[in-house]
Amino acid sequence: MEFPVYQVPFAGNGLIIGLNAVLHVLISHGLAVGGFAMVLLALGADQLTFRTRSLEWTALASRLLKFVVITTTVLGAVTGAGIWLTITALAPRGAASMLRVFFWPWFIEWAAFLLEVVVILRFYLAWIGNHPRRRRILRVTATIYGVTVFASAFLITGILGFMLTPGGWPENRNWLDGFFNPSFPPQLLARLALAMTLGSLVAIGFTLWPRRSQEFQNQAVALFAAVLGTSLLVFIVAAGWYFSVVPLAYSVRSVFSVLTSRLASWPALFYGGNLLALLLLVLLVVAGRLRRPTLVRALAIPALLAFIAVVGQFERIREFIRGPFLMPGYMYVSGPLLEERPFFARHAALPHQPWYPAPPADARSVTTAGAFLFAQNCTGCHTVGGLNSITDRLRGRSEDGIYVLLGRTHEMVSFMPPLATNTLERRMVARFLYELTAGRLQPRWRARLLFEPASATPAGGAP
Amino acid sequence: MMNLRDIPLHEPLPALWSHGLLVFSFILHFVFVLLTLGTAILGVFYFIAGQFGRSASATADLDRPIMGRFFVHKSMAIVLAVGPLLLMLASRTVPFLSSVNLLAPLWMSLIVLLIVALLLLELLAERRDAWPRYRVLAAALAGLAALLAVPATFSAVLTLAERSGSWRDVLAAGGRLPRQVALQWLFRLLHVLLASVVFTAGFLYLSPWAQGDHLAGFRRSLRRWMFVGLLVQFVVGLALYAHLPAHPTLLPNAVLMIGIAASVAIAFALLATPESRRPLAPIALLGLLMLVLVPMLLTRQLLQDRAMLPVKRAAAERADEYRSLLAPYRPAAAAAFAAVTHVPYDNPATLYFRSCQFCHGTVGNGAGDDAPQLRVPPEDLPNLRLSRPEFRRILLAGVPGTAMPTFGYYLENERQGIMDFVYGLGMKPTMDPPARAPDPAALKAAQAVWTQTCSVCHGLDGRGAKLSAGFSPPPPDLTRLSVSTNRAAALIAAGYPGTMMPAFSDLPADTRAALVALIQRLYQPEP
């Protein structure tokens, strides 16, 4: 690959990228879209339906708006930029390649993002300020905001959808074909519904705390519960539609992607857990509509947490089941290109790695070369001694066994990419992994996958 | 310079476009960076002056409107950063991403630094009157420190990106910058921080809010910030110039001169027109500030281009060569893609043929394609006698000392399906009924062999001896795992290749047959 490998020790790269991204999804969907929509709903509901012009609606909208603005402009904006910060450092080849294909949607999305932040700040400053044309500014900025938010969602969803269902892109390399892909419409709908679901859950929380008059609280919760019920239903339908569009070869991995090897022996956890989450959410809708304040109070936080878990799973499944590919038909999730595998099998991988220093020809250089190729091929997912550690997977295997398994990774496990090397290099990787698993190597610089032979005498041993 | 290669995909936009957009979006971003840093520095300064200073009443509450501006500027600076970032990534891919990767932990820490900085500085606005002033001060200072670490990181990444000659050294030194690069970085950072103070003081000085008569003292103070900032900037600028990797050519020098001339003009104007007599003309000051900012940023861009573009061009040429090397393999890649998309792993047969067949073979007899590669041959499954719970345990744990891996990544129902499939190939959970009772004399001889020889490794009870526990692979627990009569006879006669199990062909045939019976009696499958 064109860049050196850096792997976050213990946690691994995927977890770091994922944590930042899920936090960003929760804020961008739940607050920037859903939360802001609930602010508008609170204002509109007061004026259109209840006609009370009560201070309580305004107070609720104010508190929610302040939270939305501060959280989105700090956490939302930073984690949004953070997606680029994490992927450029941890998956530079993938990040650069995705950007070269989808430069224009991303660049236009940046303009939309910029406009979003400008108008939400204008809205907020007009809200807290005392401008003579305050109402007009609020109306105009809210409208522009709605348009830009939709544009953002539209542009990003096309790119995300491509990564699982690339449309005709693998054949014709036309980015518009990849952008308007089969899972694009259901995913866009699912994301908008997800945003409203999260937003209404947050709004219910803001209605309950701090305590407000019982009558207002019941009225407001009932309104947000109606939004919650509707958007949850749309989300479930859209998610079902989404998974029906995804090819079976990918969707069959969904349950595993949530449970991972650690919990794969208990698939019931997945079904039971999500059923429980659904139950909590439905109960909250019913309690809110029936105006049962005690029940609503008891359910609000668990239901919010349950839905956050659902959102986390949705993103995890989507990112995981695309399996061996980062860019379908072009690049494996680990970095090598699909074309590079047969090319390296014939011409060797190491001579085509600009960052590989030609090592001296001694026994140590075999494990150094093995470690380098392991870093290039495997560290997108596997750590050494941390989460999803390769040594846990290979403990007890013989060296020839490791060699054979390395040649079959992509067949044994449908979501694993193949090792892109020739057979001699595969022997080097096998030697490295065997020595590593046997405890005969110790990290010199874990993040760069540099290892050296473990010292013969244990540290602190007798002289 | 190293023989680096660009990624094998074409750039998405023509060089002229990316260059123009980069210059434009970076200037826009940088203006807000300067204002963000400047409002934070000045906001914290005026908070301290107002709360703790000697003439506190004159400067009291000045931090409030300044931090109000910070609230807007920081959001703009962050959002505006993404545009130039995308352009750098797309068009200066190798220099920029190499540097980012070499400084990866620092680069990613920006996320934490920014969140900490912005939330702590938000407290200066939010909790200013609610909290004790020392607590607010502590939060503000910690926030400011975190905030200043952000331009420190960015300038480190950009400085290193322009120094391709030191990349190998940085990688070898564990991410530490060589001295020359570190010095250039330091002066660059100081240059940015001083610029932020000068520009923000200038913009605050011009803002309508600062024009009241009661704020004359504040305006004087802002002029001091500008003046002193400019003076120090001349020194730092000189140091930075001296530490550039190569002498700038005529064009950047000429553009730089415009900026320096404008700076001198501002400094002179600040001296010549004291606030009490004749305040600075707003238009003139704004024009001069722009005449400093734009040439300075253009100089920066010219220097950056001179350092990065040759690296980029050479890398692009190598990418072209590489692309043509890969081109013949595109059909093979398409076939590999189709193979994944068209084979759902949703049935036991697929799971067996993909996960097991390459060792155990199509009919499970251990004659898979990869079997010849293995020192310990794959198990002949139809001849294995294995209870379901034990089978499941092996699938979860693998067999130590062999190629048999863990299949912990199957869902439980998938694992059960695979087990059904393998039992379907002929493996049995129960032992075969004995063909005929062994001759008592042979049985006695076999018993003696078992006790004296076999039990050394297998243990008297067949569960394995202490001695053999460290073997790779260790002998199986014969009470849990066994083999068919024929297979047992063959193993005793010929040994088990790749393991410590030797051939016992020297034993009389009837003793061997009796040993088989003896061993099979040990098997006690779990229900």
mmCIF file of C-alpha atoms in Angstrom, chain B residues 56-337:
data_model
loop_
_atom_site.group_PDB
_atom_site.id
_atom_site.type_symbol
_atom_site.label_atom_id
_atom_site.label_comp_id
_atom_site.label_asym_id
_atom_site.label_seq_id
_atom_site.Cartn_x
_atom_site.Cartn_y
_atom_site.Cartn_z
ATOM 1 C CA ALA B 56 -10.445 45.632 37.091
ATOM 2 C CA SER B 57 -13.439 47.929 36.788
ATOM 3 C CA ALA B 58 -12.201 49.400 33.478
ATOM 4 C CA THR B 59 -12.002 45.993 31.810
ATOM 5 C CA ALA B 60 -14.773 44.183 33.670
ATOM 6 C CA ASP B 61 -17.109 42.094 31.507
ATOM 7 C CA LEU B 62 -15.112 42.651 28.302
ATOM 8 C CA ASP B 63 -14.621 38.886 28.009
ATOM 9 C CA ARG B 64 -18.370 38.401 27.616
ATOM 10 C CA PRO B 65 -18.818 39.861 24.106
ATOM 11 C CA ILE B 66 -15.458 38.452 23.034
ATOM 12 C CA MET B 67 -16.463 34.932 24.040
ATOM 13 C CA GLY B 68 -19.807 35.484 22.316
ATOM 14 C CA ARG B 69 -17.810 35.935 19.100
ATOM 15 C CA PHE B 70 -15.720 32.881 19.942
ATOM 16 C CA PHE B 71 -18.931 30.843 20.086
ATOM 17 C CA VAL B 72 -19.603 31.608 16.417
ATOM 18 C CA HIS B 73 -16.001 31.648 15.145
ATOM 19 C CA LYS B 74 -15.038 28.227 16.454
ATOM 20 C CA SER B 75 -17.968 26.512 14.732
ATOM 21 C CA MET B 76 -17.093 28.225 11.476
ATOM 22 C CA ALA B 77 -13.403 27.368 11.792
ATOM 23 C CA ILE B 78 -14.164 23.666 12.328
ATOM 24 C CA VAL B 79 -16.695 23.387 9.543
ATOM 25 C CA LEU B 80 -14.569 25.395 7.120
ATOM 26 C CA ALA B 81 -11.614 23.096 7.815
ATOM 27 C CA VAL B 82 -13.301 20.188 6.050
ATOM 28 C CA GLY B 83 -13.170 21.800 2.569
ATOM 29 C CA PRO B 84 -9.396 22.372 2.419
ATOM 30 C CA LEU B 85 -8.952 18.981 4.098
ATOM 31 C CA LEU B 86 -10.881 17.273 1.283
ATOM 32 C CA LEU B 87 -8.874 19.150 -1.335
ATOM 33 C CA MET B 88 -5.539 18.326 0.298
ATOM 34 C CA LEU B 89 -6.602 14.682 0.503
ATOM 35 C CA ALA B 90 -7.721 14.521 -3.097
ATOM 36 C CA SER B 91 -4.939 16.508 -4.733
ATOM 37 C CA ARG B 92 -1.893 16.344 -2.418
ATOM 38 C CA THR B 93 -2.592 12.807 -1.375
ATOM 39 C CA VAL B 94 0.894 11.407 -0.861
ATOM 40 C CA PRO B 95 2.565 14.307 0.981
ATOM 41 C CA PHE B 96 -0.456 15.077 3.139
ATOM 42 C CA LEU B 97 -1.508 11.536 4.035
ATOM 43 C CA SER B 98 2.060 10.373 4.640
ATOM 44 C CA SER B 99 2.509 13.136 7.174
ATOM 45 C CA VAL B 100 -0.897 12.478 8.749
ATOM 46 C CA ASN B 101 -0.041 8.820 9.069
ATOM 47 C CA LEU B 102 3.400 9.467 10.549
ATOM 48 C CA LEU B 103 1.801 11.674 13.195
ATOM 49 C CA ALA B 104 -1.357 9.544 13.496
ATOM 50 C CA PRO B 105 -1.849 9.615 17.284
ATOM 51 C CA LEU B 106 -1.320 13.363 17.404
ATOM 52 C CA TRP B 107 -3.641 13.882 14.446
ATOM 53 C CA MET B 108 -6.475 11.848 15.987
ATOM 54 C CA SER B 109 -6.024 13.502 19.365
ATOM 55 C CA LEU B 110 -7.398 16.634 17.655
ATOM 56 C CA ILE B 111 -10.883 15.198 18.221
ATOM 57 C CA VAL B 112 -10.400 15.015 21.980
ATOM 58 C CA LEU B 113 -8.492 18.300 22.173
ATOM 59 C CA LEU B 114 -11.191 20.177 20.291
ATOM 60 C CA ILE B 115 -14.045 18.733 22.330
ATOM 61 C CA VAL B 116 -12.266 19.442 25.626
ATOM 62 C CA ALA B 117 -11.226 22.926 24.520
ATOM 63 C CA LEU B 118 -14.629 23.962 23.246
ATOM 64 C CA LEU B 119 -16.584 22.593 26.194
ATOM 65 C CA LEU B 120 -14.231 24.154 28.767
ATOM 66 C CA LEU B 121 -14.241 27.505 26.998
ATOM 67 C CA GLU B 122 -18.017 27.272 26.772
ATOM 68 C CA LEU B 123 -17.971 27.203 30.584
ATOM 69 C CA LEU B 124 -16.276 30.612 30.562
ATOM 70 C CA ALA B 125 -19.434 31.971 28.976
ATOM 71 C CA GLU B 126 -21.963 29.723 30.724
ATOM 72 C CA ARG B 127 -20.756 29.426 34.313
ATOM 73 C CA ARG B 128 -18.850 32.700 34.533
ATOM 74 C CA ASP B 129 -21.161 34.243 37.131
ATOM 75 C CA ALA B 130 -22.367 31.052 38.780
ATOM 76 C CA TRP B 131 -18.994 29.576 39.707
ATOM 77 C CA PRO B 132 -16.190 30.881 41.926
ATOM 78 C CA ARG B 133 -13.827 32.902 39.733
ATOM 79 C CA TYR B 134 -10.834 30.618 40.343
ATOM 80 C CA ARG B 135 -12.762 27.621 39.120
ATOM 81 C CA VAL B 136 -13.821 29.515 36.003
ATOM 82 C CA LEU B 137 -10.198 30.591 35.530
ATOM 83 C CA ALA B 138 -8.951 27.014 35.798
ATOM 84 C CA ALA B 139 -11.497 25.813 33.237
ATOM 85 C CA ALA B 140 -10.669 28.696 30.894
ATOM 86 C CA LEU B 141 -6.915 28.158 31.074
ATOM 87 C CA ALA B 142 -7.238 24.406 30.573
ATOM 88 C CA GLY B 143 -9.577 25.045 27.641
ATOM 89 C CA LEU B 144 -7.178 27.559 26.126
ATOM 90 C CA ALA B 145 -4.247 25.143 26.478
ATOM 91 C CA ALA B 146 -6.220 22.402 24.717
ATOM 92 C CA LEU B 147 -7.270 24.857 22.023
ATOM 93 C CA LEU B 148 -3.697 26.003 21.353
ATOM 94 C CA ALA B 149 -2.674 22.370 20.955
ATOM 95 C CA VAL B 150 -4.922 22.243 17.870
ATOM 96 C CA PRO B 151 -2.937 24.666 15.657
ATOM 97 C CA ALA B 152 0.206 23.087 17.119
ATOM 98 C CA THR B 153 -0.892 19.743 15.687
ATOM 99 C CA PHE B 154 -2.014 21.117 12.343
ATOM 100 C CA SER B 155 1.209 23.025 11.803
ATOM 101 C CA ALA B 156 3.222 19.936 12.764
ATOM 102 C CA VAL B 157 1.372 17.856 10.148
ATOM 103 C CA LEU B 158 1.723 20.515 7.456
ATOM 104 C CA THR B 159 5.379 21.192 8.256
ATOM 105 C CA LEU B 160 6.193 17.500 8.029
ATOM 106 C CA ALA B 161 4.149 17.148 4.830
ATOM 107 C CA GLU B 162 6.490 19.709 3.235
ATOM 108 C CA ARG B 163 9.601 17.805 4.394
ATOM 109 C CA SER B 164 9.474 14.527 2.478
ATOM 110 C CA GLY B 165 13.201 14.082 3.104
ATOM 111 C CA SER B 166 12.619 13.417 6.802
ATOM 112 C CA TRP B 167 9.718 10.962 6.571
ATOM 113 C CA ARG B 168 11.841 7.838 6.908
ATOM 114 C CA ASP B 169 13.646 9.350 9.905
ATOM 115 C CA VAL B 170 10.366 10.253 11.582
ATOM 116 C CA LEU B 171 9.073 6.710 11.138
ATOM 117 C CA ALA B 172 12.314 5.264 12.458
ATOM 118 C CA ALA B 173 12.342 7.663 15.416
ATOM 119 C CA GLY B 174 8.883 6.640 16.595
ATOM 120 C CA GLY B 175 7.120 9.778 15.358
ATOM 121 C CA ARG B 176 9.596 12.320 16.763
ATOM 122 C CA LEU B 177 10.415 15.259 14.520
ATOM 123 C CA PRO B 178 14.077 15.913 13.661
ATOM 124 C CA ARG B 179 15.468 19.132 15.144
ATOM 125 C CA GLN B 180 15.312 21.246 11.978
ATOM 126 C CA VAL B 181 11.706 20.250 11.336
ATOM 127 C CA ALA B 182 10.790 20.822 14.975
ATOM 128 C CA LEU B 183 12.249 24.341 14.905
ATOM 129 C CA GLN B 184 10.406 25.198 11.706
ATOM 130 C CA TRP B 185 7.216 23.881 13.302
ATOM 131 C CA LEU B 186 7.752 25.927 16.462
ATOM 132 C CA PHE B 187 8.258 29.220 14.632
ATOM 133 C CA ARG B 188 5.363 28.443 12.341
ATOM 134 C CA LEU B 189 3.080 27.877 15.313
ATOM 135 C CA LEU B 190 4.221 31.062 17.055
ATOM 136 C CA HIS B 191 3.691 32.924 13.792
ATOM 137 C CA VAL B 192 0.093 31.697 13.632
ATOM 138 C CA LEU B 193 -0.633 32.500 17.281
ATOM 139 C CA LEU B 194 0.765 36.014 17.001
ATOM 140 C CA ALA B 195 -1.182 36.557 13.788
ATOM 141 C CA SER B 196 -4.344 35.452 15.566
ATOM 142 C CA VAL B 197 -3.842 38.037 18.284
ATOM 143 C CA VAL B 198 -3.017 40.858 15.862
ATOM 144 C CA PHE B 199 -5.944 40.124 13.547
ATOM 145 C CA THR B 200 -8.493 39.534 16.270
ATOM 146 C CA ALA B 201 -7.426 42.694 18.067
ATOM 147 C CA GLY B 202 -7.790 44.495 14.739
ATOM 148 C CA PHE B 203 -11.240 43.076 14.028
ATOM 149 C CA LEU B 204 -12.433 43.777 17.572
ATOM 150 C CA TYR B 205 -11.083 47.295 17.273
ATOM 151 C CA LEU B 206 -13.164 47.748 14.116
ATOM 152 C CA SER B 207 -16.329 46.109 15.412
ATOM 153 C CA PRO B 208 -19.291 48.453 16.006
ATOM 154 C CA TRP B 209 -19.631 47.173 19.545
ATOM 155 C CA ALA B 210 -16.213 48.588 20.557
ATOM 156 C CA GLN B 211 -16.911 52.139 19.323
ATOM 157 C CA GLY B 212 -18.557 53.678 22.425
ATOM 158 C CA ASP B 213 -16.713 56.399 24.355
ATOM 159 C CA HIS B 214 -16.706 54.275 27.495
ATOM 160 C CA LEU B 215 -14.609 51.687 25.651
ATOM 161 C CA ALA B 216 -11.765 54.037 24.715
ATOM 162 C CA GLY B 217 -9.532 52.247 27.214
ATOM 163 C CA PHE B 218 -10.374 48.916 25.627
ATOM 164 C CA ARG B 219 -9.539 50.253 22.173
ATOM 165 C CA ARG B 220 -6.190 51.513 23.433
ATOM 166 C CA SER B 221 -5.522 48.116 24.886
ATOM 167 C CA LEU B 222 -6.376 46.447 21.565
ATOM 168 C CA ARG B 223 -3.961 48.780 19.783
ATOM 169 C CA ARG B 224 -1.239 47.702 22.210
ATOM 170 C CA TRP B 225 -1.978 44.047 21.383
ATOM 171 C CA MET B 226 -1.706 44.806 17.687
ATOM 172 C CA PHE B 227 1.465 46.830 17.988
ATOM 173 C CA VAL B 228 3.368 44.497 20.300
ATOM 174 C CA GLY B 229 2.072 41.502 18.351
ATOM 175 C CA LEU B 230 3.407 42.942 15.104
ATOM 176 C CA LEU B 231 6.813 43.711 16.604
ATOM 177 C CA VAL B 232 7.242 40.168 17.941
ATOM 178 C CA GLN B 233 5.889 38.850 14.656
ATOM 179 C CA PHE B 234 8.779 40.473 12.775
ATOM 180 C CA VAL B 235 11.263 38.540 14.929
ATOM 181 C CA VAL B 236 9.374 35.231 14.736
ATOM 182 C CA GLY B 237 8.846 35.666 10.996
ATOM 183 C CA LEU B 238 12.551 36.155 10.505
ATOM 184 C CA ALA B 239 13.297 32.992 12.511
ATOM 185 C CA LEU B 240 10.731 31.045 10.510
ATOM 186 C CA TYR B 241 12.208 32.312 7.245
ATOM 187 C CA ALA B 242 15.657 31.191 8.374
ATOM 188 C CA HIS B 243 14.351 27.697 9.062
ATOM 189 C CA LEU B 244 12.584 27.087 5.750
ATOM 190 C CA PRO B 245 13.841 23.883 4.109
ATOM 191 C CA ALA B 246 14.892 25.678 0.909
ATOM 192 C CA HIS B 247 15.473 29.325 -0.003
ATOM 193 C CA PRO B 248 12.253 30.761 -1.401
ATOM 194 C CA THR B 249 12.311 31.812 -5.037
ATOM 195 C CA LEU B 250 11.631 35.293 -6.338
ATOM 196 C CA LEU B 251 7.839 35.049 -6.475
ATOM 197 C CA PRO B 252 7.178 34.050 -2.851
ATOM 198 C CA ASN B 253 9.776 36.574 -1.725
ATOM 199 C CA ALA B 254 8.047 39.327 -3.673
ATOM 200 C CA VAL B 255 4.610 38.419 -2.323
ATOM 201 C CA LEU B 256 6.043 38.203 1.176
ATOM 202 C CA MET B 257 7.420 41.715 0.791
ATOM 203 C CA ILE B 258 3.927 43.068 0.158
ATOM 204 C CA GLY B 259 2.758 41.536 3.426
ATOM 205 C CA ILE B 260 5.744 42.850 5.341
ATOM 206 C CA ALA B 261 5.260 46.322 3.894
ATOM 207 C CA ALA B 262 1.596 46.281 4.937
ATOM 208 C CA SER B 263 2.567 45.136 8.438
ATOM 209 C CA VAL B 264 5.078 47.958 8.732
ATOM 210 C CA ALA B 265 2.390 50.354 7.583
ATOM 211 C CA ILE B 266 0.021 49.141 10.312
ATOM 212 C CA ALA B 267 2.727 49.407 12.974
ATOM 213 C CA PHE B 268 3.591 52.896 11.770
ATOM 214 C CA ALA B 269 -0.054 53.962 11.735
ATOM 215 C CA LEU B 270 -0.503 52.668 15.275
ATOM 216 C CA LEU B 271 2.438 54.807 16.403
ATOM 217 C CA ALA B 272 1.480 57.880 14.428
ATOM 218 C CA THR B 273 -2.183 58.144 15.343
ATOM 219 C CA PRO B 274 -2.697 57.836 19.088
ATOM 220 C CA GLU B 275 -6.257 56.825 20.017
ATOM 221 C CA SER B 276 -6.829 59.994 22.058
ATOM 222 C CA ARG B 277 -6.220 62.288 19.107
ATOM 223 C CA ARG B 278 -7.226 60.512 15.936
ATOM 224 C CA PRO B 279 -8.443 56.930 15.876
ATOM 225 C CA LEU B 280 -7.360 54.733 12.971
ATOM 226 C CA ALA B 281 -9.576 54.954 9.916
ATOM 227 C CA PRO B 282 -11.561 51.690 9.825
ATOM 228 C CA ILE B 283 -11.360 51.230 6.055
ATOM 229 C CA ALA B 284 -7.615 51.831 6.022
ATOM 230 C CA LEU B 285 -6.982 49.401 8.871
ATOM 231 C CA LEU B 286 -9.195 46.716 7.383
ATOM 232 C CA GLY B 287 -7.517 47.131 3.988
ATOM 233 C CA LEU B 288 -4.058 46.911 5.506
ATOM 234 C CA LEU B 289 -4.982 43.835 7.551
ATOM 235 C CA MET B 290 -6.171 42.119 4.384
ATOM 236 C CA LEU B 291 -3.026 43.266 2.621
ATOM 237 C CA VAL B 292 -1.085 41.423 5.298
ATOM 238 C CA LEU B 293 -3.258 38.323 5.483
ATOM 239 C CA VAL B 294 -3.662 37.505 1.807
ATOM 240 C CA PRO B 295 0.021 37.893 0.756
ATOM 241 C CA MET B 296 1.139 35.954 3.830
ATOM 242 C CA LEU B 297 -1.192 33.072 3.002
ATOM 243 C CA LEU B 298 -0.193 33.185 -0.669
ATOM 244 C CA THR B 299 3.480 33.003 0.319
ATOM 245 C CA ARG B 300 2.642 30.038 2.472
ATOM 246 C CA GLN B 301 0.823 28.399 -0.418
ATOM 247 C CA LEU B 302 3.714 29.019 -2.835
ATOM 248 C CA LEU B 303 6.213 27.521 -0.409
ATOM 249 C CA GLN B 304 3.938 24.549 0.199
ATOM 250 C CA ASP B 305 3.458 23.953 -3.521
ATOM 251 C CA ARG B 306 7.182 24.088 -4.112
ATOM 252 C CA ALA B 307 7.727 21.414 -1.473
ATOM 253 C CA MET B 308 4.761 19.178 -2.260
ATOM 254 C CA LEU B 309 4.121 19.322 -5.988
ATOM 255 C CA PRO B 310 7.337 17.554 -7.107
ATOM 256 C CA VAL B 311 6.617 14.730 -4.629
ATOM 257 C CA LYS B 312 3.062 14.564 -5.851
ATOM 258 C CA ARG B 313 4.039 14.502 -9.543
ATOM 259 C CA ALA B 314 6.625 11.777 -9.115
ATOM 260 C CA ALA B 315 4.148 9.726 -7.091
ATOM 261 C CA ALA B 316 1.478 10.193 -9.757
ATOM 262 C CA GLU B 317 3.821 8.908 -12.460
ATOM 263 C CA ARG B 318 4.519 5.778 -10.443
ATOM 264 C CA ALA B 319 0.786 5.335 -9.885
ATOM 265 C CA ASP B 320 0.280 5.413 -13.670
ATOM 266 C CA GLU B 321 2.873 2.682 -14.124
ATOM 267 C CA TYR B 322 1.333 0.659 -11.328
ATOM 268 C CA ARG B 323 -2.142 1.015 -12.820
ATOM 269 C CA SER B 324 -0.911 -0.425 -16.095
ATOM 270 C CA LEU B 325 0.724 -3.328 -14.229
ATOM 271 C CA LEU B 326 -2.597 -4.098 -12.533
ATOM 272 C CA ALA B 327 -4.791 -3.676 -15.615
ATOM 273 C CA PRO B 328 -4.483 -7.298 -16.889
ATOM 274 C CA TYR B 329 -5.840 -8.558 -13.558
ATOM 275 C CA ARG B 330 -9.144 -6.740 -13.707
ATOM 276 C CA PRO B 331 -11.143 -9.717 -15.020
ATOM 277 C CA ALA B 332 -9.766 -11.889 -12.203
ATOM 278 C CA ALA B 333 -10.810 -9.216 -9.720
ATOM 279 C CA ALA B 334 -14.320 -9.114 -11.178
ATOM 280 C CA ALA B 335 -14.565 -12.890 -10.815
ATOM 281 C CA ALA B 336 -13.428 -12.702 -7.168
ATOM 282 C CA PHE B 337 -16.097 -10.077 -6.509
#
